[in-house]
Coordinates of C-alpha atoms in Angstrom, one line a residue:
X1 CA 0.0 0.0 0.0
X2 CA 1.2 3.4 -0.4
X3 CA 2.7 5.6 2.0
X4 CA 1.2 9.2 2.1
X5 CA 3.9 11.1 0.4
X6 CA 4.0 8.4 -2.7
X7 CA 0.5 8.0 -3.8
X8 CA -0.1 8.3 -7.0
X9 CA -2.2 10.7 -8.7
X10 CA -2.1 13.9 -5.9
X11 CA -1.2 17.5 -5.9
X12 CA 1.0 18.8 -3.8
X13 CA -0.3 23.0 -2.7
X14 CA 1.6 25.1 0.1
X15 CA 3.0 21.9 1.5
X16 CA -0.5 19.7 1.5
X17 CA -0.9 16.6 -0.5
X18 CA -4.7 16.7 -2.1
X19 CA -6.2 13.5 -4.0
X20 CA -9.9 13.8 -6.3
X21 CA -11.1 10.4 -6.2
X22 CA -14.5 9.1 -7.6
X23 CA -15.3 6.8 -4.9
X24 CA -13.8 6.5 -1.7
X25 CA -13.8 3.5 0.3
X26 CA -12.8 3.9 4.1
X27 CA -11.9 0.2 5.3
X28 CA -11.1 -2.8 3.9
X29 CA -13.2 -4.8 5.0
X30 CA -15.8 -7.3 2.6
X31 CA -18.0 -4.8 1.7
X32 CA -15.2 -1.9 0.8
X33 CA -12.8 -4.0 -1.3
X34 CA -15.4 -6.1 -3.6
X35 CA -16.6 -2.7 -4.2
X36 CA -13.8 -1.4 -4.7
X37 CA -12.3 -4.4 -7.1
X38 CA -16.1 -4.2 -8.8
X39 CA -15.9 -0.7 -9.8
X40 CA -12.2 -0.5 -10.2
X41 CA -12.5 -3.0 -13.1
X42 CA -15.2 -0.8 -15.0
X43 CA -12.1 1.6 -14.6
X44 CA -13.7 3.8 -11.8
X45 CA -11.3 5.7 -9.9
X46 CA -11.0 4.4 -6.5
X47 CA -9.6 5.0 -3.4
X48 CA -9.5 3.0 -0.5
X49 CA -8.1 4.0 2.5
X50 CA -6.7 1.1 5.3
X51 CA -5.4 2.4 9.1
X52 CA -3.7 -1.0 9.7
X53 CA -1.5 -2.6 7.1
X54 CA -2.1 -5.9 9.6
X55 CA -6.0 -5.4 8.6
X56 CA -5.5 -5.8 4.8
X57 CA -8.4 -7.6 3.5
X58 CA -10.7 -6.3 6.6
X59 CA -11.5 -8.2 10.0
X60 CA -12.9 -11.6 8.3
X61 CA -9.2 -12.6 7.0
X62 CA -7.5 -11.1 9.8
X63 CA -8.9 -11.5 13.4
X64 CA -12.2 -13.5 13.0
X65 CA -14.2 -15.7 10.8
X66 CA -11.0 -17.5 9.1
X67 CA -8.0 -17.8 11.2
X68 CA -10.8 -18.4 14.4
X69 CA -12.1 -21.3 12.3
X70 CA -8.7 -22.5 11.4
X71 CA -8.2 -22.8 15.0
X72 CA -11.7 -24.9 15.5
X73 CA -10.0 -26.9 12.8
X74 CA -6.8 -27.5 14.9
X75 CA -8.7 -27.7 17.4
X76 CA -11.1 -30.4 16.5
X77 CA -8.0 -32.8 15.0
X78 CA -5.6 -32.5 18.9
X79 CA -6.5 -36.7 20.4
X80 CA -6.3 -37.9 23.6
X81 CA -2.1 -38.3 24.2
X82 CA -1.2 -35.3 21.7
X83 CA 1.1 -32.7 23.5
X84 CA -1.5 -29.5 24.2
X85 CA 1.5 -27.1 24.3
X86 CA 2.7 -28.8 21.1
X87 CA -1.2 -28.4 19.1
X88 CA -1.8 -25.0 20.3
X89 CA 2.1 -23.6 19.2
X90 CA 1.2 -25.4 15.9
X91 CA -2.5 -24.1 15.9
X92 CA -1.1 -20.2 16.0
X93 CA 1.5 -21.0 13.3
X94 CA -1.0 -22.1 11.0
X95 CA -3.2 -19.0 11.5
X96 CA -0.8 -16.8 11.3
X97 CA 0.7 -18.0 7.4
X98 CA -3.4 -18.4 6.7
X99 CA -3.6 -15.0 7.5
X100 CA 0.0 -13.4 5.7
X101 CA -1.2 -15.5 2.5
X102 CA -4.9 -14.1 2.6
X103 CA -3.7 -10.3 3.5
X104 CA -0.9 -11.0 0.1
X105 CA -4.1 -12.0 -1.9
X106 CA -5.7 -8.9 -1.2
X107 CA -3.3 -6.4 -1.5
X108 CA -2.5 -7.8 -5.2
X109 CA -6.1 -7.9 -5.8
X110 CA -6.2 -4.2 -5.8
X111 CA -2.7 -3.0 -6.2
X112 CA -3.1 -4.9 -9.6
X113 CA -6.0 -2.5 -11.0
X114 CA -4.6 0.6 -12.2
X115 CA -7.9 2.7 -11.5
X116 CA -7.6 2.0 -7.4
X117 CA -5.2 3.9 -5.2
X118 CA -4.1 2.3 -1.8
X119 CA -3.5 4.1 0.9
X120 CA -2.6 3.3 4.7
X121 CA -3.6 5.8 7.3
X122 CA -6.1 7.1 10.2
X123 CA -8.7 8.6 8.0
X124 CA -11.1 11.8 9.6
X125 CA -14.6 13.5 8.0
X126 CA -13.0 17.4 7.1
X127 CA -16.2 18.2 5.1
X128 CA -18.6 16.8 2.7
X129 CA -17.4 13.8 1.1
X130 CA -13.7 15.1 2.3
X131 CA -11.0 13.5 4.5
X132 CA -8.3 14.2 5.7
X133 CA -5.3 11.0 5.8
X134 CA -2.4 11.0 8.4
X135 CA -0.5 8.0 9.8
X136 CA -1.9 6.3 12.2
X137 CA 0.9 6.5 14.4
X138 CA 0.3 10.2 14.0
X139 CA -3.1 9.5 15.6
X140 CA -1.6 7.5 18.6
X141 CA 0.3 10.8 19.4
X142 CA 3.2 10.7 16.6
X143 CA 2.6 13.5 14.6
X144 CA 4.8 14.2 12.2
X145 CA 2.9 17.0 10.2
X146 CA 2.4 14.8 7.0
X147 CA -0.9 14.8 5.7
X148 CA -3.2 14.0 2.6
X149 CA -6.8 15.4 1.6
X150 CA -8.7 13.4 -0.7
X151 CA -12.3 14.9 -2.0
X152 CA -14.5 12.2 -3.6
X153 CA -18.0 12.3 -5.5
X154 CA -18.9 9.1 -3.1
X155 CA -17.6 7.9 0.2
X156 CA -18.6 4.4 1.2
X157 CA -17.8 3.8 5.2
X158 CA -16.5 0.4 5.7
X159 CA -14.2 0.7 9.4
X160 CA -15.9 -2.4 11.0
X161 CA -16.1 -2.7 14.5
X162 CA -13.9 -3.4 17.7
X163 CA -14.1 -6.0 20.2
X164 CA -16.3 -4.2 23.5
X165 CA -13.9 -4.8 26.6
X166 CA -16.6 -3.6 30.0
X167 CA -15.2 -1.4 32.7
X168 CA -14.1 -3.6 35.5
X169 CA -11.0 -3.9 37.8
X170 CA -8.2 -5.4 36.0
X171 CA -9.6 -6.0 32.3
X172 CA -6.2 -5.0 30.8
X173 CA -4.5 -7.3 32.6
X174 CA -1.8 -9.5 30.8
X175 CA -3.9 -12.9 30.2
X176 CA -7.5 -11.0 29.6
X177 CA -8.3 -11.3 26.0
X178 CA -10.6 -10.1 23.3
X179 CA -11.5 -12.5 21.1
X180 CA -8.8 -10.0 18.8
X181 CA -6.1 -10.2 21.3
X182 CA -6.7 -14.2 22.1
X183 CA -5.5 -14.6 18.5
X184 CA -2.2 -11.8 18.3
X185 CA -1.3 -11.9 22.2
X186 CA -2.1 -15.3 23.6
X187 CA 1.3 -17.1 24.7
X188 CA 1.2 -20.0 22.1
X189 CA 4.2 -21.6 24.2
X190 CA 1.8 -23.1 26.5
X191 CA -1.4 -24.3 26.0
X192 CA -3.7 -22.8 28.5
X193 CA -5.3 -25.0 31.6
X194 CA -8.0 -23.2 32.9
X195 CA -10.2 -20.9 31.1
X196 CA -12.7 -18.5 31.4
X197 CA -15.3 -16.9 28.8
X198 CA -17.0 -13.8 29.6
X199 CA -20.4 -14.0 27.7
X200 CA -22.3 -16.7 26.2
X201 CA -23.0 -15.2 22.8
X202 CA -22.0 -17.1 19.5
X203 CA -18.6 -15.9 19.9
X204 CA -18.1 -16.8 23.4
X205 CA -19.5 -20.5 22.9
X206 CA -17.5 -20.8 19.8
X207 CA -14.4 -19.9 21.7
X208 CA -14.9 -21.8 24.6
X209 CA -15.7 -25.0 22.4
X210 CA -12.3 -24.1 20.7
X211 CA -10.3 -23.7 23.9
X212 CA -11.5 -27.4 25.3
X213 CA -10.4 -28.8 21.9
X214 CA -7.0 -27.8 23.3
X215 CA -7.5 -29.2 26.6
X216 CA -8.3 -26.5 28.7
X217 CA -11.0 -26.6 31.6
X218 CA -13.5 -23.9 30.2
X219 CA -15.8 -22.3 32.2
X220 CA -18.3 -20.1 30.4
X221 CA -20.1 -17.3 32.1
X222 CA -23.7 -16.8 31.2
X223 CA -25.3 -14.1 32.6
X224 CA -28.8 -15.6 32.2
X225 CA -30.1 -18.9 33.5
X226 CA -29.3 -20.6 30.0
X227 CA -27.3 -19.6 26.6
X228 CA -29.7 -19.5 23.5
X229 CA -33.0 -17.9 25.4
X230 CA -34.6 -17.3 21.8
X231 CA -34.0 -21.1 20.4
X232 CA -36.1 -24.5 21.4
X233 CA -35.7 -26.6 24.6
X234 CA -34.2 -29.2 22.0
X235 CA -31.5 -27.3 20.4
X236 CA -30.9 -25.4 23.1
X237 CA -30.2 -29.0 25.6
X238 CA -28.3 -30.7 22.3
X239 CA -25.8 -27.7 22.2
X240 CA -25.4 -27.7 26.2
X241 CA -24.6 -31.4 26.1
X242 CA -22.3 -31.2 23.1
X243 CA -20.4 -28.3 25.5
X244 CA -20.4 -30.4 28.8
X245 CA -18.9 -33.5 26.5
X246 CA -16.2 -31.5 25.3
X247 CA -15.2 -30.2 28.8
X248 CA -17.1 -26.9 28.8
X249 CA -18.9 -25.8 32.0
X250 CA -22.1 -23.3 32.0
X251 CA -22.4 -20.8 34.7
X252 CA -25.4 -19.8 34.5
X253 CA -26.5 -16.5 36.5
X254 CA -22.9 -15.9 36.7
X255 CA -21.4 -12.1 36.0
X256 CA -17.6 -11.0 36.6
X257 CA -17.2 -8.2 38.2
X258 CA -13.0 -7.4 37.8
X259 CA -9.9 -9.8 37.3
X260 CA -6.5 -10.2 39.5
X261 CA -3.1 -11.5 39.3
X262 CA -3.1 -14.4 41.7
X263 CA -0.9 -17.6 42.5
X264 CA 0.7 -17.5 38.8
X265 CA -2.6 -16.8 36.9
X266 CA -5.8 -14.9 36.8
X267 CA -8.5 -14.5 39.8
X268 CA -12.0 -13.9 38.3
X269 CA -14.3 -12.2 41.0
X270 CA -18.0 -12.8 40.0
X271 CA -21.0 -10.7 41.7
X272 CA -22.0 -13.7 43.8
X273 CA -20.0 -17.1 44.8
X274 CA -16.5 -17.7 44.8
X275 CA -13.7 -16.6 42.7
X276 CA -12.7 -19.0 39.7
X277 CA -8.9 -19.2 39.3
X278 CA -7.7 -19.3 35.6
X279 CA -5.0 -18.7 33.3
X280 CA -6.6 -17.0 30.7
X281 CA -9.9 -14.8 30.4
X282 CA -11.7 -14.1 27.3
X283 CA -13.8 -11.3 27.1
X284 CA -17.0 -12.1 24.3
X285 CA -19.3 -9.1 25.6
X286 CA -19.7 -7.6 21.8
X287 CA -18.4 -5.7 20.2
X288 CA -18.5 -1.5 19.5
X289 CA -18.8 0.6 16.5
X290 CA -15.7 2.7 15.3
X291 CA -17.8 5.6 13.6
X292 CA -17.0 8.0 16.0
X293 CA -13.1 8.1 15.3
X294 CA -14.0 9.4 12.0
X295 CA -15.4 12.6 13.2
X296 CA -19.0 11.8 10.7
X297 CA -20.8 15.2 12.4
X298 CA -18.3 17.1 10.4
X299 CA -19.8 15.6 7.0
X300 CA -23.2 15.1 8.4
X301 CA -23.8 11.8 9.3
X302 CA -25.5 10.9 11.5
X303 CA -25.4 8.1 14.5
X304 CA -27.8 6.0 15.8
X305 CA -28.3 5.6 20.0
X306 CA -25.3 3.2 19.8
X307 CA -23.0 5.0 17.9
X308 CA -23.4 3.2 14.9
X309 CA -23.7 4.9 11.3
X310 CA -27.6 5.1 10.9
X311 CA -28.3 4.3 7.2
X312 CA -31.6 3.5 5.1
X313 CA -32.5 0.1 3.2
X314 CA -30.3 1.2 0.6
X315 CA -27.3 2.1 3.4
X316 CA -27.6 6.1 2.7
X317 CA -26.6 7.8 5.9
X318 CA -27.9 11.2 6.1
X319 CA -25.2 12.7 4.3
X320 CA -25.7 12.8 0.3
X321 CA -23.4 10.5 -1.7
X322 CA -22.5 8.4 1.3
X323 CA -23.1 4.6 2.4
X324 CA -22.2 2.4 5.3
X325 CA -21.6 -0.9 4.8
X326 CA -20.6 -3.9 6.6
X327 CA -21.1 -3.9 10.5
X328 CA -20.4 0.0 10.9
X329 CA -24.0 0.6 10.2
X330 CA -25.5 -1.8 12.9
X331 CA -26.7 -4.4 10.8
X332 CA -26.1 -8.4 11.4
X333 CA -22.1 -8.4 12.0
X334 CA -21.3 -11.3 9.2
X335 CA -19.1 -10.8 6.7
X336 CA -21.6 -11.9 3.9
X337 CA -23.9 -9.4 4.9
X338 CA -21.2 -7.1 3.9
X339 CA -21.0 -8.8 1.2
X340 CA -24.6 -8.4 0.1
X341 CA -24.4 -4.2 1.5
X342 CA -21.8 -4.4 -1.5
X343 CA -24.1 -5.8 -3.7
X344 CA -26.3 -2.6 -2.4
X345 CA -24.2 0.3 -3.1
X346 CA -22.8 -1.2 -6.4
X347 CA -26.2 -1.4 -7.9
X348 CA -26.8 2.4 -7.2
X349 CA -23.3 3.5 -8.0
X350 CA -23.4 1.1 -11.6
X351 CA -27.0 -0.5 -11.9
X352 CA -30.4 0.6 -11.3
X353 CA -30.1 0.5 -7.8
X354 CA -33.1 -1.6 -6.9
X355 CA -31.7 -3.8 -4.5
X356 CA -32.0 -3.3 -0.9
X357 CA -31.9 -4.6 2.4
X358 CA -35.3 -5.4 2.3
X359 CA -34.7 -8.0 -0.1
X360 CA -33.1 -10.4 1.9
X361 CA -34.5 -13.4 2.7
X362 CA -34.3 -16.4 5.0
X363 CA -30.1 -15.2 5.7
X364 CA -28.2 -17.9 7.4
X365 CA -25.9 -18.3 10.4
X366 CA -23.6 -20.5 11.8
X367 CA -22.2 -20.8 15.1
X368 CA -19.0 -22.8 14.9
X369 CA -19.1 -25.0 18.3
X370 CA -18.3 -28.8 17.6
X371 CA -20.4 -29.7 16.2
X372 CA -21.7 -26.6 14.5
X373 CA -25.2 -24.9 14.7
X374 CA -26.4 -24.1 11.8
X375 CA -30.0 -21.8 11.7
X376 CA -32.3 -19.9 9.3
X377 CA -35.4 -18.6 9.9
X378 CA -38.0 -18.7 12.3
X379 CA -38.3 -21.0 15.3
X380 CA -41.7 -22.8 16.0
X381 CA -42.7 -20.5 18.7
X382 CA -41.8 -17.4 16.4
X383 CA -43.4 -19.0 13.4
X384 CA -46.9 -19.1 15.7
X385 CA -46.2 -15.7 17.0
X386 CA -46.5 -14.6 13.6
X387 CA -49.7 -16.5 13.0
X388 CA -49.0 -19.2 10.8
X389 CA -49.9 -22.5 11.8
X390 CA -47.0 -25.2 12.0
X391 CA -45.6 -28.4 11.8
X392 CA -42.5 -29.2 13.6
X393 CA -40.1 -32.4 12.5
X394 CA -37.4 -32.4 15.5
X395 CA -34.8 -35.7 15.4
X396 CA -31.4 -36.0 17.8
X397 CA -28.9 -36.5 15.3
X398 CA -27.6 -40.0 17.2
X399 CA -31.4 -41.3 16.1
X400 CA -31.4 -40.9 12.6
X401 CA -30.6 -43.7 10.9
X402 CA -30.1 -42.6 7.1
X403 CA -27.4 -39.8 8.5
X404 CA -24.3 -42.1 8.7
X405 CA -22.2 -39.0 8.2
X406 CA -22.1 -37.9 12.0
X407 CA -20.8 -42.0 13.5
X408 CA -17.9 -41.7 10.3
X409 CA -17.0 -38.4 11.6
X410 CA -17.2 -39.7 15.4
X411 CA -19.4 -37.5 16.4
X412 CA -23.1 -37.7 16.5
X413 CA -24.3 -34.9 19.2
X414 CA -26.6 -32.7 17.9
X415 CA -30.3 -32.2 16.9
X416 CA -32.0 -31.3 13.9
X417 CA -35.5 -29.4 13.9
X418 CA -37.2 -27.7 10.9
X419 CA -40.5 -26.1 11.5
X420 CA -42.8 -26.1 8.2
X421 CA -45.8 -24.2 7.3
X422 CA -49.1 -26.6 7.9
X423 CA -51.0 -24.9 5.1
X424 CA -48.2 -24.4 2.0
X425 CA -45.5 -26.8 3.1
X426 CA -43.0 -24.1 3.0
X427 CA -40.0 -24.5 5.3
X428 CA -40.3 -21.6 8.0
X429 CA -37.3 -21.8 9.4
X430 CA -34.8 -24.8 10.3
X431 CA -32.4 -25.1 13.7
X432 CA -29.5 -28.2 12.4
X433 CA -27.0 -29.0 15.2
X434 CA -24.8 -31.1 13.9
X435 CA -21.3 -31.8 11.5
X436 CA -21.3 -29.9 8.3
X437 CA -24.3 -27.8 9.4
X438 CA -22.5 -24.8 8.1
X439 CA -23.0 -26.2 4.6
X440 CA -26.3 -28.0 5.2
X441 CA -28.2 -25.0 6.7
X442 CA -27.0 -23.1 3.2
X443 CA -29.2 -25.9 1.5
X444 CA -32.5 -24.9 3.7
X445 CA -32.1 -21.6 3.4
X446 CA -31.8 -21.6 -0.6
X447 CA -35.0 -23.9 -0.5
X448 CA -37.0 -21.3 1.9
X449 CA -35.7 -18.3 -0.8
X450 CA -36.8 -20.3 -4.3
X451 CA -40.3 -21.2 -2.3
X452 CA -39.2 -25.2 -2.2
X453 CA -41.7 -27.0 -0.2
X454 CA -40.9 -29.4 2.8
X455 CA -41.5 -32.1 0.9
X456 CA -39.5 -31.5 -2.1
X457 CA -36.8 -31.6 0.6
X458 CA -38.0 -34.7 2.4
X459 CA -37.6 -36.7 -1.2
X460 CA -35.2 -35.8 -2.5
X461 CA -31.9 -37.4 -3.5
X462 CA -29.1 -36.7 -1.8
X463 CA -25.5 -38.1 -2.2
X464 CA -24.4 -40.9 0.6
X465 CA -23.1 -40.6 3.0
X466 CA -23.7 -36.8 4.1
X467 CA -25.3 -34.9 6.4
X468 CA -27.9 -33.7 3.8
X469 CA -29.7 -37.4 4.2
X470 CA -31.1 -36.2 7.2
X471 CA -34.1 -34.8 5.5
X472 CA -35.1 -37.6 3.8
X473 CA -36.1 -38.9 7.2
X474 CA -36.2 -35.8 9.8
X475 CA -39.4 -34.4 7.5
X476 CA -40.8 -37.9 7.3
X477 CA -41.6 -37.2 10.7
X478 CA -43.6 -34.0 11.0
X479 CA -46.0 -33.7 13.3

């Protein structure tokens, strides 16, 4: 990427580097650089505009969906006997050349299109549709006086968000991790013992699944009296038993209220009961918008109550010619959403801009525990909230008999319920705990959008042995 006193295309006035750009993209994240390759093919001129050359390619590549898969992965292949120092040290070595390769794959994708200009540096709102571009380390408190203004017909907002760490005694304490900072700070010279999640979201239970791959005692606190409040008693007791198996223990009613150094590790004080020692503590509490660091009152966009970038179906914030996409604007935090906010702005930059958020339908997700959760749509008691009338075909996974897949894998926990429309046979929504569900609930989902009925589903023919069969015989069984 270039630096700011060699990017091409500027004029240099009374010592100020200035840049006119067509479209300016502020992040790489999903959303930013498929626009940016997307329009910088049609030979648009682009600039997009990265703080952190370590955050090439956005969050995704860098710090969450992939390399915290890869270590699920790793995870999931450590055996009773293997050395946990040894899998963990090797875990972190794999993530870290996944990541170098992906961040090299994304830099060429761009640097390679002569209509897009890189450049790396804390971006701030000066106007409309103006910023101006320092180095970040001029931002932390370096200031060095350099400094580029670019001025762009469009601005598209793409900066992400940052892992929430609460206010409590303690929290920056060597050993308390961000589901970030678990990745880039952990010591990967020993494998961690004793562990303790802070939140019981989809990250939390992901990384607390990951962490007893490695061996760890994990204790998770929920804040509730049980983790999935929205889902069925089913999926909800499959995914809890699939936890407790691998090692994982739910606190329920449990909050921390500050973390100390203490006999060689951690001391986690909760609000009521005794302390849990630990060596590590991950903090999965959210995470917060970064608007605000880009001063948007000064080109007059506007927040919402959370400090996210408040945008329209068609991701207009309030100033004109600029968009949000990708979880800066408060919408679902996945990175094919900003994906499909891509698809958004693109078709109103270089379509007929038809496309909007409104459009979606039946959008999977997929927590990755072991085995997965996969879900789409409604649940049964949502479906009935919402006055249809419903059928409900719920099988655990260790009871069907034409899904071999999950006994050659060696591992059968899990459940799979799909709750179908009693009058049209429509597939409402779908809850599938169990291996390969990130790929099976992509199946349901594509059925629910193209209007494929239950029992199109129920016969039809599947390749053996996968965990796809399961539907042949799960919506035999709908009751």
């Amino acid at each position: 990427m270039s630096s700011l006193d060699t990017v091409k295309d500027t004029v240099t006035t009374a010592g100020t580097a200035e840049l006119e750009t067509d479209i300016l993209v502020i992040g790489w994240g999903k959303g930013g650089k498929t626009l940016a390759k997307t329009l910088g093919s049609q030979g648009r001129k682009v600039t997009l505009v990265e703080r952190d050359a370590g955050m090439v390619g956005g969050t995704c590549i860098n710090v969450a969906c992939v390399p915290t898969k890869a270590l699920v992965h790793r995870a999931d292949a450590v055996r009773p006997g293997d050395d946990p120092d040894a899998a963990v040290a090797s875990a972190w070595d794999f993530r870290d050349a996944l990541t170098s390769k992906l961040r090299d794959a994304n830099r060429a994708m761009l640097e390679d299109l002569d209509a897009v200009t890189l450049v790396q540096g804390e971006a701030r709102f000066t106007g409309e549709r103006t910023v101006e571009v320092r180095p970040a380390e001029a931002a932390d408190g370096d200031d060095d006086g350099e400094r580029l203004t670019i001025r762009a017909r469009h601005v598209v907002v793409n900066t992400g968000t940052t892992p929430l760490r609460p206010e409590m005694p303690g929290v920056d304490l060597p050993g308390v991790h961000d589901s970030e900072t678990l990745q880039l700070q952990m010591d990967r010279t020993r494998a961690p013992r004793r562990a303790v999640v802070v939140g019981s979201g989809p990250v939390g239970l992901e990384l607390a699944s990951m962490l007893a791959g490695f061996g760890a005692e994990v204790t998770v606190l929920v804040r509730g009296e049980q983790i999935l409040p929205d889902e069925s008693d089913a999926v909800r007791d499959s995914l809890v038993e699939a936890l407790q198996d691998r090692g994982v223990r739910l606190a329920t009613g449990a909050s921390a209220t500050g973390f100390a150094e203490a006999d060689g590790g951690l001391r986690v004080d909760l609000e009521e009961g005794e302390p849990i020692a630990a060596d590590i503590v991950v903090l999965a509490t959210g995470r917060a918008s970064t608007a605000e660091a880009l001063d948007p009152a000064a080109a007059g966009i506007e927040l919402d109550e959370k400090g996210f970038i408040a945008v329209d179906e068609h991701l207009r914030t309030s100033a004109p010619d600029v968009w949000a996409v990708g979880d800066v604007n408060g919408g679902p935090q996945q990175t094919y959403i900003s994906l499909d906010d891509h698809r958004i702005v693109t078709g109103q930059l270089a379509g007929d801009g038809a496309y909007s958020r409104a459009d979606r339908v039946a959008v999977p997700t997929t927590v990755f525990t072991t085995p997965p959760l996969g879900s789409v749509g409604m649940t049964a008691e949502q479906a009935r909230e919402a006055g249809h009338e419903v059928k409900v075909a719920s099988k655990p996974v260790a009871k069907i008999a034409a899904m071999p897949r999950p006994k050659i894998e060696e591992d059968a926990h899990g459940v799979i319920e799909v709750v179908v429309d009693a009058a049209t046979d429509l597939v409402l929504g779908a809850r599938l705990h169990c291996v390969e569900a990130q790929e099976l609930v992509n199946l349901v989902a594509l059925a629910m959008r193209a209007d494929v009925t239950a029992s199109a589903l129920r016969d039809g023919i599947w390749t053996h042995p996968s965990a796809t069969e399961a539907l042949n015989e799960v919506l035999g069984e709908l009751s």
